[in-house]
Each structure stands twice: as C-alpha cells, then as structure tokens.
Coordinates of C-alpha atoms and ligand atoms in Angstrom, one line a residue:
E1 CA -26.8 18.7 -14.2
K2 CA -23.4 19.8 -13.0
G3 CA -25.2 21.6 -10.1
G4 CA -23.4 24.9 -10.7
Y5 CA -19.9 23.4 -10.9
D6 CA -17.7 23.7 -13.9
Y7 CA -17.0 20.0 -14.0
F8 CA -18.6 16.8 -12.8
M9 CA -15.4 16.0 -11.0
L10 CA -15.7 19.1 -8.8
K11 CA -19.3 18.3 -8.1
E12 CA -18.4 14.7 -7.2
I13 CA -15.6 15.8 -5.0
A14 CA -18.0 18.1 -3.2
E15 CA -20.6 15.3 -2.8
Q16 CA -18.2 13.1 -0.9
P17 CA -19.5 13.8 2.7
K18 CA -23.0 12.8 1.6
A19 CA -21.7 9.8 -0.4
V20 CA -19.9 8.6 2.7
A21 CA -22.9 9.2 5.0
D22 CA -25.2 7.5 2.6
T23 CA -23.0 4.4 2.4
L24 CA -23.1 4.1 6.2
L25 CA -26.8 4.7 6.4
G26 CA -28.8 1.9 7.9
R27 CA -25.7 -0.3 8.3
I28 CA -24.9 0.6 11.9
D29 CA -27.5 0.3 14.7
L30 CA -27.7 2.5 17.8
A31 CA -25.7 0.1 19.9
G32 CA -22.8 0.3 17.4
N33 CA -23.4 -3.1 15.8
L34 CA -23.1 -3.6 12.1
C35 CA -26.3 -4.6 10.2
L36 CA -25.0 -6.1 7.0
D37 CA -27.8 -8.7 6.5
E38 CA -27.9 -7.6 2.9
V39 CA -24.6 -9.5 2.5
R40 CA -26.4 -12.8 2.2
I41 CA -23.4 -14.9 3.2
P42 CA -24.3 -16.5 6.5
A43 CA -22.2 -15.8 9.6
S44 CA -21.5 -19.5 9.8
V45 CA -19.8 -19.3 6.4
L46 CA -17.9 -16.1 7.3
R47 CA -16.5 -17.7 10.4
E48 CA -15.0 -20.5 8.3
V49 CA -13.2 -18.1 5.9
S50 CA -9.5 -18.9 5.9
K51 CA -8.3 -16.4 3.3
V52 CA -9.5 -13.2 1.7
V53 CA -8.5 -12.2 -1.8
I54 CA -9.4 -8.7 -3.1
V55 CA -9.5 -8.1 -6.9
A56 CA -10.0 -4.8 -8.6
C57 CA -8.4 -2.3 -11.1
G58 CA -7.2 1.3 -10.9
T59 CA -8.6 3.3 -8.1
A60 CA -10.7 0.4 -6.9
Y61 CA -7.5 -1.6 -6.5
H62 CA -6.1 1.2 -4.3
A63 CA -9.2 0.9 -2.1
G64 CA -8.5 -2.9 -2.0
M65 CA -4.9 -2.3 -0.9
I66 CA -6.1 -0.2 2.0
A67 CA -8.8 -2.9 2.8
K68 CA -6.0 -5.4 3.3
Y69 CA -4.6 -3.5 6.2
A70 CA -8.0 -3.2 7.8
I71 CA -9.1 -6.9 7.2
E72 CA -5.8 -8.4 8.5
H73 CA -5.8 -6.1 11.6
W74 CA -9.4 -6.6 12.6
T75 CA -10.0 -10.1 11.6
R76 CA -6.6 -11.8 11.6
I77 CA -7.5 -13.5 8.4
P78 CA -4.7 -13.4 5.8
C79 CA -5.7 -11.1 3.0
E80 CA -4.1 -10.4 -0.4
T81 CA -5.1 -7.7 -2.8
E82 CA -4.3 -8.2 -6.5
L83 CA -4.8 -6.4 -9.8
A84 CA -7.7 -8.2 -11.4
S85 CA -5.8 -8.3 -14.7
E86 CA -2.9 -10.3 -13.1
F87 CA -4.9 -12.5 -10.8
R88 CA -6.4 -15.0 -13.2
Y89 CA -3.2 -15.6 -15.1
R90 CA -1.1 -16.9 -12.3
D91 CA -3.2 -19.9 -11.3
P92 CA -4.2 -18.6 -7.9
I93 CA -4.9 -20.9 -5.0
L94 CA -8.5 -20.7 -4.0
D95 CA -11.1 -23.0 -2.4
Q96 CA -14.5 -23.0 -0.6
R97 CA -13.0 -21.2 2.4
T98 CA -11.7 -18.3 0.3
L99 CA -13.7 -15.1 0.3
V100 CA -13.0 -13.1 -2.8
I101 CA -14.0 -9.4 -2.7
A102 CA -14.4 -7.8 -6.1
I103 CA -14.4 -4.0 -6.0
S104 CA -15.8 -2.0 -8.9
Q105 CA -17.6 1.3 -9.3
S106 CA -19.2 0.5 -12.6
G107 CA -19.7 -3.2 -12.1
E108 CA -18.7 -3.7 -15.7
T109 CA -14.9 -3.8 -15.7
M110 CA -14.0 -6.8 -17.7
D111 CA -10.8 -7.7 -15.9
T112 CA -12.6 -7.7 -12.6
L113 CA -15.5 -9.7 -14.0
M114 CA -13.1 -12.4 -15.5
A115 CA -11.3 -12.6 -12.1
L116 CA -14.4 -13.2 -10.2
R117 CA -15.7 -15.8 -12.7
H118 CA -12.4 -17.6 -12.3
A119 CA -12.7 -17.4 -8.5
R120 CA -16.2 -18.9 -8.5
E121 CA -15.1 -21.7 -10.8
Q122 CA -12.6 -22.7 -8.1
G123 CA -15.4 -22.7 -5.5
A124 CA -14.6 -19.4 -3.8
K125 CA -17.4 -17.2 -2.5
V126 CA -17.5 -13.8 -4.1
L127 CA -18.7 -10.6 -2.5
A128 CA -18.9 -7.5 -4.8
I129 CA -18.5 -4.0 -3.6
C130 CA -20.2 -2.0 -6.3
N131 CA -21.8 1.4 -7.1
T132 CA -24.1 0.4 -9.9
N133 CA -27.3 -1.4 -9.1
G134 CA -27.9 -4.5 -11.2
S135 CA -24.6 -4.3 -13.1
T136 CA -22.8 -7.5 -14.2
I137 CA -20.3 -7.9 -11.4
P138 CA -22.9 -7.9 -8.6
R139 CA -25.2 -10.1 -10.7
E140 CA -22.5 -12.7 -11.0
S141 CA -21.4 -12.6 -7.4
D142 CA -22.7 -14.5 -4.4
A143 CA -23.4 -11.3 -2.5
V144 CA -23.1 -7.6 -2.9
L145 CA -22.6 -4.5 -0.7
Y146 CA -23.6 -1.5 -2.7
T147 CA -21.7 1.8 -2.2
H148 CA -24.2 4.6 -2.2
A149 CA -22.1 7.3 -4.0
G150 CA -24.8 8.0 -6.6
P151 CA -23.8 8.2 -10.3
E152 CA -20.2 9.0 -10.9
V153 CA -19.8 10.7 -14.3
A154 CA -16.2 12.1 -14.3
V155 CA -13.7 9.5 -15.6
A156 CA -11.5 10.1 -12.6
S157 CA -13.0 8.3 -9.7
T158 CA -13.4 10.3 -6.5
K159 CA -16.6 9.8 -4.5
A160 CA -16.8 6.2 -5.5
F161 CA -13.3 5.6 -4.0
L162 CA -14.3 7.1 -0.6
T163 CA -17.4 4.9 -0.5
Q164 CA -15.4 1.8 -1.6
L165 CA -13.2 2.5 1.4
V166 CA -16.2 2.8 3.7
A167 CA -17.7 -0.4 2.4
C168 CA -14.3 -2.2 2.8
Y169 CA -14.1 -1.0 6.4
L170 CA -17.6 -2.2 7.1
V171 CA -16.8 -5.6 5.7
A172 CA -13.6 -5.8 7.7
L173 CA -15.3 -4.7 11.0
Y174 CA -18.2 -7.0 10.3
L175 CA -15.9 -10.0 9.8
G176 CA -14.2 -9.0 13.0
Q177 CA -17.4 -8.8 14.9
V178 CA -18.8 -12.1 13.5
R179 CA -15.5 -13.9 14.3
G180 CA -15.0 -12.1 17.6
T181 CA -11.3 -11.1 17.6
K182 CA -9.5 -9.6 20.4
W183 CA -10.1 -6.1 18.9
G184 CA -13.7 -6.0 20.0
D185 CA -13.4 -2.7 21.8
E186 CA -11.4 -1.1 19.1
I187 CA -14.0 -2.3 16.5
L188 CA -16.8 -0.5 18.5
S189 CA -14.8 2.7 18.8
V190 CA -13.9 2.7 15.1
I191 CA -17.5 2.2 14.2
R192 CA -18.3 5.3 16.2
E193 CA -15.4 7.2 14.5
L194 CA -16.7 6.2 11.1
S195 CA -20.0 8.0 11.9
E196 CA -17.9 11.2 12.2
I197 CA -16.0 10.8 9.0
A198 CA -18.5 12.6 6.7
T199 CA -18.1 15.8 8.9
Q200 CA -14.4 15.5 8.7
V201 CA -14.4 15.1 4.9
D202 CA -16.5 18.2 4.9
Q203 CA -13.9 20.1 7.0
V204 CA -11.2 19.1 4.6
L205 CA -13.2 20.4 1.7
E206 CA -13.6 23.7 3.4
T207 CA -9.8 24.2 3.6
M208 CA -8.8 23.5 0.0
E209 CA -8.1 26.9 -1.3
P210 CA -4.3 26.8 -0.5
V211 CA -4.1 23.4 -2.2
R212 CA -5.6 24.9 -5.4
E213 CA -3.2 27.7 -5.2
L214 CA -0.3 25.3 -4.8
A215 CA -1.5 23.2 -7.7
R216 CA -1.6 26.3 -10.0
S217 CA 1.9 27.2 -9.0
L218 CA 3.2 23.8 -10.2
A219 CA 1.5 23.8 -13.6
D220 CA 4.8 23.9 -15.5
K221 CA 6.4 21.0 -13.6
N222 CA 7.1 17.7 -15.3
T223 CA 7.2 15.4 -12.4
V224 CA 5.5 15.0 -9.0
L225 CA 6.4 12.2 -6.6
F226 CA 4.2 10.8 -3.8
L227 CA 5.3 9.0 -0.7
G228 CA 3.4 7.2 2.0
R229 CA 3.6 4.3 4.4
H230 CA 1.2 1.7 5.7
V231 CA -2.3 2.9 4.5
G232 CA -0.7 6.1 3.3
Y233 CA 1.1 4.1 0.6
P234 CA -2.0 3.3 -1.4
V235 CA -3.1 6.9 -0.8
A236 CA 0.2 8.0 -2.5
L237 CA -0.5 5.7 -5.4
E238 CA -4.0 7.1 -5.8
G239 CA -2.7 10.7 -5.7
A240 CA -0.2 9.8 -8.5
L241 CA -2.9 8.0 -10.5
K242 CA -5.2 11.0 -10.3
L243 CA -2.4 13.3 -11.5
K244 CA -1.4 11.0 -14.4
E245 CA -5.0 10.8 -15.6
L246 CA -5.9 14.4 -15.3
A247 CA -2.7 16.5 -15.6
Y248 CA -0.8 14.1 -17.9
M249 CA 2.2 14.6 -15.7
H250 CA 4.8 12.0 -14.7
A251 CA 3.5 11.1 -11.3
E252 CA 4.7 8.2 -9.2
G253 CA 3.8 6.9 -5.8
F254 CA 6.3 5.1 -3.6
A255 CA 6.3 3.4 -0.2
A256 CA 8.4 5.8 1.8
G257 CA 10.5 2.9 3.2
E258 CA 11.7 2.2 -0.3
L259 CA 13.2 5.6 -0.8
K260 CA 16.7 4.5 -0.1
H261 CA 16.3 1.4 -2.3
G262 CA 16.1 3.5 -5.4
P263 CA 13.6 6.4 -5.7
I264 CA 15.8 8.8 -3.7
A265 CA 17.9 9.1 -6.8
L266 CA 15.0 11.0 -8.4
I267 CA 15.2 13.8 -5.9
E268 CA 16.7 16.9 -7.2
Q269 CA 16.3 20.7 -6.8
D270 CA 12.7 21.8 -6.6
V271 CA 11.0 18.5 -7.5
P272 CA 7.6 18.5 -5.7
V273 CA 7.2 15.5 -3.4
V274 CA 3.9 15.0 -1.7
V275 CA 4.2 13.0 1.6
V276 CA 1.3 11.5 3.4
V277 CA 2.2 11.4 7.1
P278 CA 0.6 8.9 9.5
S279 CA -0.8 10.1 12.7
P280 CA 1.8 10.8 15.5
R281 CA -0.6 8.8 17.7
G282 CA -1.2 5.2 16.8
R283 CA 1.7 3.8 14.8
S284 CA 4.1 6.5 15.9
V285 CA 7.2 4.6 14.8
L286 CA 6.1 5.0 11.3
H287 CA 5.4 8.6 11.9
D288 CA 9.0 9.2 13.0
K289 CA 10.4 7.3 10.1
I290 CA 8.5 9.3 7.6
V291 CA 9.6 12.6 9.3
S292 CA 13.2 11.6 8.7
N293 CA 12.3 10.7 5.1
I294 CA 11.0 14.3 4.7
Q295 CA 14.2 15.7 6.2
E296 CA 16.3 13.5 3.8
I297 CA 14.5 14.6 0.7
R298 CA 14.4 18.2 1.8
A299 CA 18.1 18.2 2.3
R300 CA 18.4 17.2 -1.3
G301 CA 16.4 20.1 -2.5
A302 CA 12.9 18.6 -2.9
R303 CA 9.9 20.9 -2.4
T304 CA 8.0 19.1 0.3
I305 CA 4.2 19.1 0.3
V306 CA 3.2 17.4 3.5
I307 CA -0.2 16.1 4.4
A308 CA -0.4 15.7 8.1
E309 CA -2.8 15.5 11.0
R310 CA -3.7 18.9 12.4
G311 CA -1.5 19.9 15.3
D312 CA 1.3 17.6 14.3
E313 CA 4.1 20.0 15.2
T314 CA 7.0 17.7 14.4
V315 CA 6.6 17.8 10.6
A316 CA 5.7 21.5 10.2
P317 CA 9.4 22.7 10.2
Y318 CA 10.2 20.4 7.2
A319 CA 7.1 21.2 5.1
D320 CA 7.4 23.8 2.3
H321 CA 3.6 23.4 2.1
L322 CA 1.6 21.9 4.9
I323 CA -1.9 20.5 4.3
E324 CA -3.6 19.7 7.5
I325 CA -6.2 17.0 7.9
P326 CA -8.4 16.0 10.9
A327 CA -7.3 13.4 13.3
T328 CA -8.8 9.9 12.6
P329 CA -7.9 6.4 13.7
T330 CA -4.8 5.3 11.7
L331 CA -6.7 2.9 9.4
L332 CA -9.4 5.5 8.5
Q333 CA -6.9 8.2 7.5
P334 CA -7.2 7.5 3.8
L335 CA -10.7 8.9 3.9
V336 CA -9.5 12.3 4.7
A337 CA -5.9 12.2 3.2
T338 CA -7.1 11.4 -0.3
V339 CA -9.4 14.4 -0.7
P340 CA -6.6 17.1 -1.0
L341 CA -4.9 14.9 -3.7
Q342 CA -8.1 14.8 -5.7
V343 CA -8.5 18.6 -5.5
F344 CA -4.8 19.0 -6.3
A345 CA -5.0 16.9 -9.5
C346 CA -8.2 18.5 -10.6
E347 CA -6.8 22.0 -10.3
L348 CA -3.6 21.1 -12.0
A349 CA -5.5 19.7 -14.9
T350 CA -7.5 22.9 -15.2
A351 CA -4.3 25.0 -14.9
R352 CA -2.8 23.0 -17.8
G353 CA -5.8 23.4 -19.9
N354 CA -6.8 19.8 -19.9
E355 CA -10.3 18.3 -20.2
V356 CA -11.1 17.4 -16.6
D357 CA -14.1 15.1 -17.0
Q358 CA -12.9 13.3 -20.1
P359 CA -9.2 12.9 -20.0
R360 CA -7.5 11.9 -23.2
N361 CA -7.4 8.2 -24.1
L362 CA -9.6 7.1 -21.1
A363 CA -13.1 5.6 -20.8
K364 CA -15.2 5.7 -17.7
S365 CA -15.7 2.0 -17.7
V366 CA -13.2 -0.5 -19.3
T367 CA -15.3 -3.3 -20.7
V368 CA -12.5 -5.0 -22.7
E369 CA -9.6 -7.0 -21.2
Ligands
M6R1 O1 -15.6 0.8 -12.6 P1 -14.4 0.3 -11.8 O2 -14.3 0.7 -10.4 O3 -14.2 -1.2 -12.0 O4 -13.1 0.9 -12.6 C1 -11.8 0.6 -12.3 C2 -10.9 1.5 -12.9 O5 -11.0 1.5 -14.3 C3 -11.1 3.0 -12.5 O6 -11.0 3.1 -11.1 C4 -10.0 3.9 -13.1 O7 -8.7 3.6 -12.6 C5 -10.4 5.4 -12.8 N1 -10.4 6.1 -14.0 C6 -9.5 6.0 -11.8 O8 -9.7 7.4 -11.6

C-alpha cells in the first residue's frame, strides 16, 4: 500500500502533482472562469461579505496564513487568520457578513470544530476546506470545498497542505471574480498559471537529490532556522514545523524582517539557516531586502540554504546551498517552495533514525481540545 516507497510520507510527497491537479479538476472552465457552484453560498451573499476569518491548526493554519495574502489582495476584503485554539477564547467579533473559513485535512480536529461552532452561533457563514468526505467539520459547515488529495496517512501533512493552498487560492480568486475587483486581468492570468502548477511541482520533485544529500549532512545539528517574508513567512513556519515533528530538532521560522529585532542573536558559526526568497519579479523590494538579510547572516557565519527562483543570479553568491524552484506568480510560490522543505525534513528524520510516518507523541488527527 506504500506503492513501493519506504514510507507513506515519501509516497504522499510524490503524489503532490496529482493531488494538486485533482483539486483543480472541474473547477476551472475553458474560458478561465471558476466553477465553484459546489460552494453553495450564493454569489449575492458572497458580495456582501465584509470580513473573512480563517481558523485552523498546525499545517492547515499555515495554509490559512498564506490564504490571507491572497484573499486581501484579490478581493480587498479584510481577512484574519487565527489558530482555532485561540479564536474562541478571545470573544471574536463576528456577524452575518463574516465569512469564516475552517481548514482541516481530517475534518475532525476538535479545536477547529469548536471554533466553527462558535462562529455559527454568532451568525457567521462557515465554509470548510477539507480532505475527508462526510467528516464532522464539513457536516457542520454551511458549505464545503473538498481538497482532492486522497487519503493522507503519514502524520506529517504534505499533499493535504498543497491542496489546501490550491483550495484557498480558488476561494480567493472566486471571491475576487464574484465581487469584480480591479484585479480582473490578474485573476484570469493566475487561474491560467494555477493550471501549470502540477507540472512545476513535478519539476521540483525531480531535482531533490541535492536536498536529500544536504539533509543527511546536517543530521548531527541541533538547530535549524527558517526565514521568509510575505507568503514565504508561513512557508518558513511550515518548514520548521515539519522539522520539529519529524527530526525532533529545534527548528524555528521567522519573518525575515524581524531578524534585527531579536533572532539575529541566534546566528553563530555554522548554524544552518534556510531562507525562502521571493521572486525578483513582482514584489522586488522584498527580494532585495531578503538578499541583504542573507548577506547579514552569512557575515556572521551562518550556513545559508537558499530557496530561490531559477535564474535569480543576485542570491547565488551568498548561498552555501542553492535550491532552485520554478518561477511562479508571487502569491503561488508556496506551492513550489514548500516541497523541498518536506523532502528536507523527511530525509533528516530518516538520517536520525526516526520513525517517519509515526513521529513520537503525535496523532494524525487531534480529536481532543
Ligand atoms: O486534520 P487537520 O488538518 O485539522 O490537522 C491539523 C493539524 O493537527 C495538522 O496539520 C498537524 O499540524 C500536522 N501533523 C502537521 O504536519
């Protein structure tokens, strides 16, 4: 059942191009319009939404953090993303015009379920993004957009994450289309680019051998740090979470802009720092800022592991290890940038002799608060 792979996690990482393609299937028509009729919230209601709140836990929360950038950019609706376990306990402000999006692979995570119940009690509409048909979270929501990742067995989430991102982009683009923002042309071009993403994820998977080699060479390290900005920041958090879960290493993700506000004190000789670099096109200001971050940490002895767009020549001189990913629109970059981090964590776990599919102390689905 592992399809020739040693671990379910490896199989699930390899299945990502298909999972992404399946999640898009039937949801974009030939003219590039989104067909999300399955989301049974009428366009008239979506047009009235004044605030979006995303609730989720763990990896699904990181997908939600990325969704916030996409939703606010394409729809101009204010969006906040919150850990489901924190949301309910701070008396959040919700009403009939609030759209709550609950993201969950299993559909059974108790914290997320309690958050959505609370939201519905306040009159908010709840849309679930879920991978498990008929599970509790979609059953208790007003609407559901299923991710079509297929069953995810490994405790560490991989293919579900990529499909959650796809579903979030679809919702963001759909809300943008329904409400007709000034980004109409960009929305159409991103929809086209989304159709290319499965191929690009496949390309990333084909170039992972150096990443595995690098991971093996770091097996005796105690700490790995991750830096990112904009949508690269949640990617950094996700890379760190994978490493904690699988390699039991101290791994922390930071917003690169925060470096000088504290984390730079952690940089010492040989500490591995993974940096997710935004595209030099698009938000190029951020690109340049992150390149200077890389120079700063390298000057202090860090071993820089740089994930950057193929052909980005400005970062290469400062990268001890360069991991190249295909060019994508800025907001879609997490779909390709996360994959090397999954492979990295999986290989480090193996090199450290850890149980990959069943890390210690963890359960696949957390059904208690
Ligand atoms: O089933 P869910 O998506 O609701 O699960 C949420 C988290 O428990 C889950 O993503 C967890 O963080 C994973 N083990 C991460 O790899």
